[in-house]
PDB file of C-alpha atoms and ligand atoms in Angstrom:
ATOM      1  CA  MET A   1       0.027   0.255  -0.337  1.00 98.00           C
ATOM      2  CA  LYS A   2       1.560   3.267  -0.671  1.00 98.00           C
ATOM      3  CA  PHE A   3       1.528   6.376   0.899  1.00 98.00           C
ATOM      4  CA  PHE A   4      -0.066   9.879   1.043  1.00 98.00           C
ATOM      5  CA  VAL A   5       0.833  11.826   3.497  1.00 98.00           C
ATOM      6  CA  ASP A   6      -2.430  14.619   3.499  1.00 98.00           C
ATOM      7  CA  THR A   7      -1.540  18.413   4.408  1.00 98.00           C
ATOM      8  CA  ALA A   8      -0.640  21.400   2.307  1.00 97.00           C
ATOM      9  CA  ASP A   9       1.832  22.649   5.544  1.00 97.00           C
ATOM     10  CA  ILE A  10       5.363  22.079   3.570  1.00 97.00           C
ATOM     11  CA  ASP A  11       7.628  21.972   6.545  1.00 97.00           C
ATOM     12  CA  GLU A  12       5.386  18.741   7.135  1.00 97.00           C
ATOM     13  CA  ILE A  13       5.861  17.483   3.857  1.00 98.00           C
ATOM     14  CA  ARG A  14       9.673  17.777   3.112  1.00 97.00           C
ATOM     15  CA  GLU A  15      10.234  16.324   7.091  1.00 97.00           C
ATOM     16  CA  LEU A  16       8.327  13.078   5.669  1.00 97.00           C
ATOM     17  CA  ALA A  17       9.528  12.828   2.954  1.00 96.00           C
ATOM     18  CA  GLU A  18      13.214  12.993   3.910  1.00 95.00           C
ATOM     19  CA  THR A  19      11.728   9.084   5.142  1.00 94.00           C
ATOM     20  CA  GLY A  20      12.267   8.070   1.713  1.00 95.00           C
ATOM     21  CA  LEU A  21       8.360   6.471   2.862  1.00 95.00           C
ATOM     22  CA  LEU A  22       6.221   8.672   1.423  1.00 97.00           C
ATOM     23  CA  ASP A  23       4.704   8.396  -2.149  1.00 98.00           C
ATOM     24  CA  GLY A  24       3.211  11.321  -2.236  1.00 98.00           C
ATOM     25  CA  VAL A  25       0.342  14.207  -0.952  1.00 98.00           C
ATOM     26  CA  THR A  26      -2.812  15.282  -1.156  1.00 98.00           C
ATOM     27  CA  THR A  27      -3.548  18.220   0.044  1.00 98.00           C
ATOM     28  CA  ASN A  28      -7.607  19.975  -0.691  1.00 96.00           C
ATOM     29  CA  PRO A  29      -9.204  23.558  -0.301  1.00 96.00           C
ATOM     30  CA  SER A  30      -9.147  23.331   4.085  1.00 96.00           C
ATOM     31  CA  LEU A  31      -5.573  22.487   4.473  1.00 97.00           C
ATOM     32  CA  VAL A  32      -4.508  24.963   2.425  1.00 96.00           C
ATOM     33  CA  ALA A  33      -6.193  27.220   3.853  1.00 96.00           C
ATOM     34  CA  LYS A  34      -5.043  26.105   7.359  1.00 96.00           C
ATOM     35  CA  THR A  35      -1.750  26.724   5.929  1.00 96.00           C
ATOM     36  CA  GLY A  36      -2.169  30.705   5.099  1.00 96.00           C
ATOM     37  CA  ARG A  37      -0.616  30.762   1.609  1.00 95.00           C
ATOM     38  CA  HIS A  38      -1.611  31.183  -1.995  1.00 96.00           C
ATOM     39  CA  PHE A  39      -2.677  27.876  -3.451  1.00 96.00           C
ATOM     40  CA  ARG A  40      -0.448  28.062  -6.289  1.00 95.00           C
ATOM     41  CA  ASP A  41       3.560  29.059  -4.864  1.00 96.00           C
ATOM     42  CA  ALA A  42       2.458  26.461  -1.341  1.00 96.00           C
ATOM     43  CA  LEU A  43       1.635  23.687  -4.834  1.00 97.00           C
ATOM     44  CA  ALA A  44       4.627  24.642  -6.433  1.00 98.00           C
ATOM     45  CA  ASP A  45       6.799  24.192  -3.256  1.00 97.00           C
ATOM     46  CA  ILE A  46       5.293  20.901  -2.624  1.00 98.00           C
ATOM     47  CA  CYS A  47       5.909  19.242  -5.740  1.00 98.00           C
ATOM     48  CA  ALA A  48       9.253  20.127  -5.393  1.00 97.00           C
ATOM     49  CA  ALA A  49      10.087  18.280  -2.174  1.00 97.00           C
ATOM     50  CA  VAL A  50       7.925  14.936  -3.627  1.00 97.00           C
ATOM     51  CA  ASP A  51       8.474  12.453  -6.653  1.00 92.00           C
ATOM     52  CA  GLY A  52       5.095  11.257  -6.832  1.00 97.00           C
ATOM     53  CA  PRO A  53       1.197  12.205  -6.848  1.00 98.00           C
ATOM     54  CA  VAL A  54       0.436  15.750  -5.300  1.00 98.00           C
ATOM     55  CA  SER A  55      -3.347  16.224  -5.428  1.00 98.00           C
ATOM     56  CA  ALA A  56      -4.802  19.432  -6.287  1.00 98.00           C
ATOM     57  CA  GLU A  57      -8.182  20.198  -5.804  1.00 98.00           C
ATOM     58  CA  VAL A  58     -10.510  22.885  -8.374  1.00 98.00           C
ATOM     59  CA  ALA A  59     -12.267  25.042  -6.223  1.00 98.00           C
ATOM     60  CA  ALA A  60     -15.415  25.541  -9.185  1.00 98.00           C
ATOM     61  CA  THR A  61     -17.867  23.357  -8.926  1.00 98.00           C
ATOM     62  CA  ASP A  62     -18.284  23.811 -13.328  1.00 98.00           C
ATOM     63  CA  PHE A  63     -17.907  21.928 -15.831  1.00 98.00           C
ATOM     64  CA  ASP A  64     -15.844  24.509 -17.017  1.00 98.00           C
ATOM     65  CA  GLY A  65     -14.363  26.343 -14.747  1.00 98.00           C
ATOM     66  CA  MET A  66     -12.700  22.962 -13.366  1.00 98.00           C
ATOM     67  CA  MET A  67     -11.024  22.997 -16.634  1.00 98.00           C
ATOM     68  CA  ALA A  68      -9.882  25.994 -16.904  1.00 98.00           C
ATOM     69  CA  GLU A  69      -8.608  25.614 -13.200  1.00 98.00           C
ATOM     70  CA  ALA A  70      -7.348  22.394 -14.195  1.00 98.00           C
ATOM     71  CA  GLU A  71      -5.123  23.134 -16.635  1.00 98.00           C
ATOM     72  CA  VAL A  72      -3.443  25.964 -14.110  1.00 98.00           C
ATOM     73  CA  LEU A  73      -2.890  23.678 -11.869  1.00 98.00           C
ATOM     74  CA  ALA A  74      -1.102  20.851 -14.237  1.00 98.00           C
ATOM     75  CA  GLY A  75       1.006  23.734 -15.670  1.00 98.00           C
ATOM     76  CA  ILE A  76       2.737  24.021 -11.847  1.00 98.00           C
ATOM     77  CA  ALA A  77       4.499  20.867 -12.061  1.00 98.00           C
ATOM     78  CA  ASP A  78       4.935  17.148 -13.677  1.00 97.00           C
ATOM     79  CA  ASN A  79       2.931  15.634 -10.154  1.00 98.00           C
ATOM     80  CA  VAL A  80       0.526  17.126 -10.043  1.00 98.00           C
ATOM     81  CA  VAL A  81      -3.213  14.931  -9.845  1.00 98.00           C
ATOM     82  CA  ILE A  82      -5.747  16.894 -10.096  1.00 98.00           C
ATOM     83  CA  LYS A  83      -8.403  16.616  -7.727  1.00 98.00           C
ATOM     84  CA  VAL A  84     -12.511  16.886  -8.905  1.00 98.00           C
ATOM     85  CA  PRO A  85     -15.751  16.799  -5.860  1.00 98.00           C
ATOM     86  CA  LEU A  86     -17.961  13.658  -7.136  1.00 98.00           C
ATOM     87  CA  THR A  87     -20.656  15.476  -9.081  1.00 98.00           C
ATOM     88  CA  TRP A  88     -21.714  14.619 -11.868  1.00 98.00           C
ATOM     89  CA  ASP A  89     -19.319  17.956 -13.308  1.00 98.00           C
ATOM     90  CA  GLY A  90     -16.807  16.434 -11.799  1.00 98.00           C
ATOM     91  CA  LEU A  91     -17.208  13.656 -13.307  1.00 98.00           C
ATOM     92  CA  LYS A  92     -17.526  15.165 -16.572  1.00 98.00           C
ATOM     93  CA  ALA A  93     -14.361  17.507 -16.356  1.00 98.00           C
ATOM     94  CA  CYS A  94     -12.335  14.406 -14.767  1.00 98.00           C
ATOM     95  CA  ARG A  95     -14.153  12.011 -17.881  1.00 98.00           C
ATOM     96  CA  ALA A  96     -11.973  15.301 -20.561  1.00 98.00           C
ATOM     97  CA  LEU A  97      -9.275  14.893 -17.992  1.00 98.00           C
ATOM     98  CA  SER A  98      -8.217  11.156 -18.073  1.00 98.00           C
ATOM     99  CA  ILE A  99      -9.645  11.398 -22.070  1.00 98.00           C
ATOM    100  CA  GLN A 100      -6.247  14.672 -22.206  1.00 97.00           C
ATOM    101  CA  GLY A 101      -3.950  12.083 -19.852  1.00 97.00           C
ATOM    102  CA  ARG A 102      -4.146  14.233 -17.337  1.00 98.00           C
ATOM    103  CA  ARG A 103      -4.042  11.929 -14.052  1.00 98.00           C
ATOM    104  CA  VAL A 104      -7.823  12.864 -12.002  1.00 98.00           C
ATOM    105  CA  ASN A 105      -8.533  12.438  -8.159  1.00 98.00           C
ATOM    106  CA  VAL A 106     -12.165  12.055  -7.682  1.00 98.00           C
ATOM    107  CA  THR A 107     -13.267  12.695  -4.090  1.00 98.00           C
ATOM    108  CA  LEU A 108     -15.803  13.011  -1.725  1.00 98.00           C
ATOM    109  CA  CYS A 109     -16.846   9.628  -1.925  1.00 98.00           C
ATOM    110  CA  PHE A 110     -19.475   8.304   0.262  1.00 98.00           C
ATOM    111  CA  SER A 111     -20.650   4.953  -1.703  1.00 98.00           C
ATOM    112  CA  ALA A 112     -19.511   2.397  -3.538  1.00 98.00           C
ATOM    113  CA  ASN A 113     -21.774   3.336  -7.124  1.00 98.00           C
ATOM    114  CA  GLN A 114     -19.962   7.168  -6.614  1.00 98.00           C
ATOM    115  CA  ALA A 115     -16.775   5.295  -6.757  1.00 98.00           C
ATOM    116  CA  LEU A 116     -17.716   2.854  -9.702  1.00 98.00           C
ATOM    117  CA  LEU A 117     -18.970   5.967 -11.517  1.00 98.00           C
ATOM    118  CA  ALA A 118     -15.557   7.616 -10.814  1.00 98.00           C
ATOM    119  CA  ALA A 119     -14.072   4.208 -12.211  1.00 98.00           C
ATOM    120  CA  LYS A 120     -16.158   4.695 -15.203  1.00 98.00           C
ATOM    121  CA  ALA A 121     -15.391   8.380 -16.004  1.00 98.00           C
ATOM    122  CA  GLY A 122     -11.293   7.328 -15.487  1.00 98.00           C
ATOM    123  CA  ALA A 123     -10.411   8.454 -12.562  1.00 98.00           C
ATOM    124  CA  THR A 124      -7.185   7.058 -11.623  1.00 98.00           C
ATOM    125  CA  TYR A 125      -8.194   7.673  -7.951  1.00 98.00           C
ATOM    126  CA  ILE A 126     -10.792   7.687  -5.708  1.00 98.00           C
ATOM    127  CA  SER A 127     -10.963   9.080  -2.105  1.00 98.00           C
ATOM    128  CA  PRO A 128     -13.685   7.414  -0.271  1.00 98.00           C
ATOM    129  CA  PHE A 129     -13.490   8.884   3.048  1.00 98.00           C
ATOM    130  CA  ILE A 130     -13.810   6.911   5.883  1.00 98.00           C
ATOM    131  CA  GLY A 131     -13.661   9.238   8.767  1.00 98.00           C
ATOM    132  CA  ARG A 132     -16.256  10.872   7.390  1.00 98.00           C
ATOM    133  CA  LEU A 133     -18.476   8.234   7.485  1.00 98.00           C
ATOM    134  CA  ASP A 134     -17.295   6.505  10.461  1.00 96.00           C
ATOM    135  CA  ASP A 135     -18.806  10.555  12.439  1.00 96.00           C
ATOM    136  CA  ILE A 136     -22.316   9.600  11.285  1.00 98.00           C
ATOM    137  CA  GLY A 137     -22.210   6.209  12.758  1.00 97.00           C
ATOM    138  CA  ALA A 138     -21.626   4.654   9.329  1.00 97.00           C
ATOM    139  CA  ASP A 139     -18.755   1.846   8.414  1.00 96.00           C
ATOM    140  CA  GLY A 140     -15.746   3.480   6.466  1.00 97.00           C
ATOM    141  CA  ILE A 141     -14.262   0.189   6.289  1.00 98.00           C
ATOM    142  CA  ASP A 142     -16.840  -1.343   4.548  1.00 98.00           C
ATOM    143  CA  LEU A 143     -17.004   0.994   1.819  1.00 98.00           C
ATOM    144  CA  ILE A 144     -13.024   0.622   1.121  1.00 98.00           C
ATOM    145  CA  ALA A 145     -13.545  -3.618   0.983  1.00 98.00           C
ATOM    146  CA  GLU A 146     -17.128  -2.447  -1.064  1.00 98.00           C
ATOM    147  CA  ILE A 147     -15.283  -0.666  -3.972  1.00 98.00           C
ATOM    148  CA  ARG A 148     -12.057  -2.847  -3.946  1.00 98.00           C
ATOM    149  CA  THR A 149     -14.484  -5.656  -4.826  1.00 98.00           C
ATOM    150  CA  ILE A 150     -16.538  -4.094  -7.402  1.00 98.00           C
ATOM    151  CA  TYR A 151     -13.293  -3.118  -8.932  1.00 98.00           C
ATOM    152  CA  ASP A 152     -11.996  -6.397  -9.075  1.00 98.00           C
ATOM    153  CA  ASN A 153     -14.437  -8.181  -9.910  1.00 98.00           C
ATOM    154  CA  TYR A 154     -14.281  -6.103 -13.293  1.00 98.00           C
ATOM    155  CA  ASP A 155     -10.630  -5.805 -15.508  1.00 97.00           C
ATOM    156  CA  ALA A 156     -11.332  -2.796 -17.373  1.00 96.00           C
ATOM    157  CA  LEU A 157     -11.305  -0.560 -13.812  1.00 97.00           C
ATOM    158  CA  THR A 158      -7.729  -0.247 -13.413  1.00 97.00           C
ATOM    159  CA  THR A 159      -8.571   2.859 -10.778  1.00 98.00           C
ATOM    160  CA  GLU A 160      -6.974   3.133  -7.278  1.00 98.00           C
ATOM    161  CA  VAL A 161      -8.449   2.756  -4.597  1.00 98.00           C
ATOM    162  CA  LEU A 162      -7.544   6.021  -2.672  1.00 98.00           C
ATOM    163  CA  ALA A 163      -8.564   5.832   1.699  1.00 98.00           C
ATOM    164  CA  ALA A 164      -8.859   9.090   2.484  1.00 98.00           C
ATOM    165  CA  SER A 165      -9.936  11.196   5.678  1.00 98.00           C
ATOM    166  CA  ILE A 166      -7.899   8.860   8.147  1.00 98.00           C
ATOM    167  CA  ARG A 167      -7.281   9.880  11.668  1.00 97.00           C
ATOM    168  CA  THR A 168      -5.590   6.699  14.047  1.00 97.00           C
ATOM    169  CA  PRO A 169      -3.405   4.076  13.227  1.00 98.00           C
ATOM    170  CA  VAL A 170      -5.857   1.688  13.768  1.00 97.00           C
ATOM    171  CA  SER A 171      -7.349   2.876  10.213  1.00 98.00           C
ATOM    172  CA  VAL A 172      -4.065   2.564   8.795  1.00 98.00           C
ATOM    173  CA  LYS A 173      -4.112  -1.082   9.465  1.00 98.00           C
ATOM    174  CA  GLN A 174      -7.395  -1.368   8.514  1.00 98.00           C
ATOM    175  CA  VAL A 175      -7.647   0.029   4.631  1.00 98.00           C
ATOM    176  CA  ALA A 176      -4.748  -2.003   4.150  1.00 98.00           C
ATOM    177  CA  LEU A 177      -6.422  -5.263   5.375  1.00 98.00           C
ATOM    178  CA  ALA A 178      -9.578  -4.070   2.833  1.00 98.00           C
ATOM    179  CA  GLY A 179      -7.141  -3.914  -0.110  1.00 98.00           C
ATOM    180  CA  ALA A 180      -6.714   0.143  -0.036  1.00 98.00           C
ATOM    181  CA  ASP A 181      -3.953   0.181  -2.431  1.00 98.00           C
ATOM    182  CA  VAL A 182      -2.742   4.083  -1.054  1.00 98.00           C
ATOM    183  CA  ALA A 183      -3.436   5.610   2.269  1.00 98.00           C
ATOM    184  CA  THR A 184      -3.392   9.424   2.717  1.00 98.00           C
ATOM    185  CA  ILE A 185      -2.179   9.585   5.931  1.00 98.00           C
ATOM    186  CA  PRO A 186      -2.324  12.858   7.891  1.00 98.00           C
ATOM    187  CA  PRO A 187       0.929  14.218   9.380  1.00 98.00           C
ATOM    188  CA  GLY A 188       0.391  13.125  12.586  1.00 97.00           C
ATOM    189  CA  VAL A 189      -1.007   9.960  12.257  1.00 98.00           C
ATOM    190  CA  LEU A 190       1.874   9.059   9.836  1.00 97.00           C
ATOM    191  CA  LYS A 191       4.449   9.559  12.502  1.00 97.00           C
ATOM    192  CA  ALA A 192       2.593   7.954  15.147  1.00 97.00           C
ATOM    193  CA  LEU A 193       2.239   4.682  13.377  1.00 97.00           C
ATOM    194  CA  VAL A 194       6.183   3.869  14.438  1.00 97.00           C
ATOM    195  CA  LYS A 195       5.574   3.940  18.100  1.00 97.00           C
ATOM    196  CA  HIS A 196       5.061   0.655  20.191  1.00 97.00           C
ATOM    197  CA  PRO A 197       5.817   0.997  23.665  1.00 97.00           C
ATOM    198  CA  LEU A 198       7.719  -1.962  23.906  1.00 98.00           C
ATOM    199  CA  THR A 199      10.008  -1.772  20.951  1.00 98.00           C
ATOM    200  CA  ASP A 200      10.749   1.578  23.067  1.00 98.00           C
ATOM    201  CA  ILE A 201      11.194  -1.068  26.238  1.00 98.00           C
ATOM    202  CA  GLY A 202      12.358  -3.855  24.187  1.00 98.00           C
ATOM    203  CA  LEU A 203      15.571  -1.096  22.682  1.00 98.00           C
ATOM    204  CA  GLU A 204      16.428   0.270  25.779  1.00 98.00           C
ATOM    205  CA  ARG A 205      16.889  -3.218  27.611  1.00 98.00           C
ATOM    206  CA  PHE A 206      19.119  -4.365  24.194  1.00 98.00           C
ATOM    207  CA  LEU A 207      21.246  -0.379  24.917  1.00 98.00           C
ATOM    208  CA  ALA A 208      22.049  -1.126  28.239  1.00 98.00           C
ATOM    209  CA  ASP A 209      23.034  -4.911  28.122  1.00 98.00           C
ATOM    210  CA  TRP A 210      25.700  -3.573  25.152  1.00 98.00           C
ATOM    211  CA  LYS A 211      27.047  -1.044  27.049  1.00 98.00           C
ATOM    212  CA  ALA A 212      27.966  -3.808  29.975  1.00 98.00           C
ATOM    213  CA  THR A 213      29.979  -5.693  27.317  1.00 98.00           C
ATOM    214  CA  GLY A 214      31.610  -2.603  26.828  1.00 98.00           C
ATOM    215  CA  GLN A 215      31.910  -2.722  23.495  1.00 98.00           C
ATOM    216  CA  THR A 216      32.192  -1.126  20.559  1.00 97.00           C
ATOM    217  CA  ILE A 217      30.868  -1.942  16.540  1.00 97.00           C
ATOM    218  CA  VAL A 218      33.151   0.858  14.720  1.00 96.00           C
TER     219      VAL A 218
HETATM  220  C1  E4P B   1      -8.214  13.696   0.858  1.00 79.79           C
HETATM  221  O1  E4P B   1      -8.056  13.612  -0.384  1.00 79.79           O
HETATM  222  C2  E4P B   1      -9.204  14.555   2.139  1.00 79.79           C
HETATM  223  O2  E4P B   1      -8.037  15.499   1.699  1.00 79.79           O
HETATM  224  C3  E4P B   1      -9.185  13.501   3.252  1.00 79.79           C
HETATM  225  O3  E4P B   1      -8.066  12.627   4.204  1.00 79.79           O
HETATM  226  C4  E4P B   1      -9.795  14.990   4.422  1.00 79.79           C
HETATM  227  O4  E4P B   1      -9.877  14.879   6.145  1.00 79.79           O
HETATM  228  P1  E4P B   1     -10.640  15.025   7.027  1.00 79.79           P
HETATM  229  O5  E4P B   1     -11.873  13.757   6.722  1.00 79.79           O
HETATM  230  O6  E4P B   1      -9.603  14.660   8.109  1.00 79.79           O
HETATM  231  O7  E4P B   1     -10.945  16.828   6.598  1.00 79.79           O
END
């Protein structure tokens, strides 16, 4: 499973990119607003900091507006993926952009039928929002599993399942078990994945025993 980081904060992105474990970035208008920066400047910096795909969301809601914005965003860097909402206009834009050879991430997916439509429209990625489903008492992981099954039923559906709206480390494990191709994860959750108290305790003991030998390796 690929790991994308879900943020527009360039410092967080640079820090995580240094691990070599980051496969891409997703942003959205709320995350861009948090940075206080102009979107085009922030996007250019993010695209330069990572080799992988960087999702940049259109703000227009009509087909023509989305296409015009997509042109500007795609011109910023080769690794920009155009993110469009799961509406009829968004699906039309997805189809038109994918015919042009652009990669498209269809966002705000909350049902398997929506995911089916996005795949038929040529989406590179579908973004089911699991946390927001959990928030209203539904089961986000079930949705990932349903989409996985549907896409696997048809060879022609090559869209990657990008599990989004992840809030906890356990959700990362769950979406991996459900067969997501990608998880986009907030920086804090991504950093927390490495943590286990037994790792810390074990390392402490090894180091104490090693020190007692008086040896050095180099
Ligand atoms: C995905 O592309 C979105 O940016 C994101 O995962 C939304 O997460 P949230 O529901 O925690 O805002």
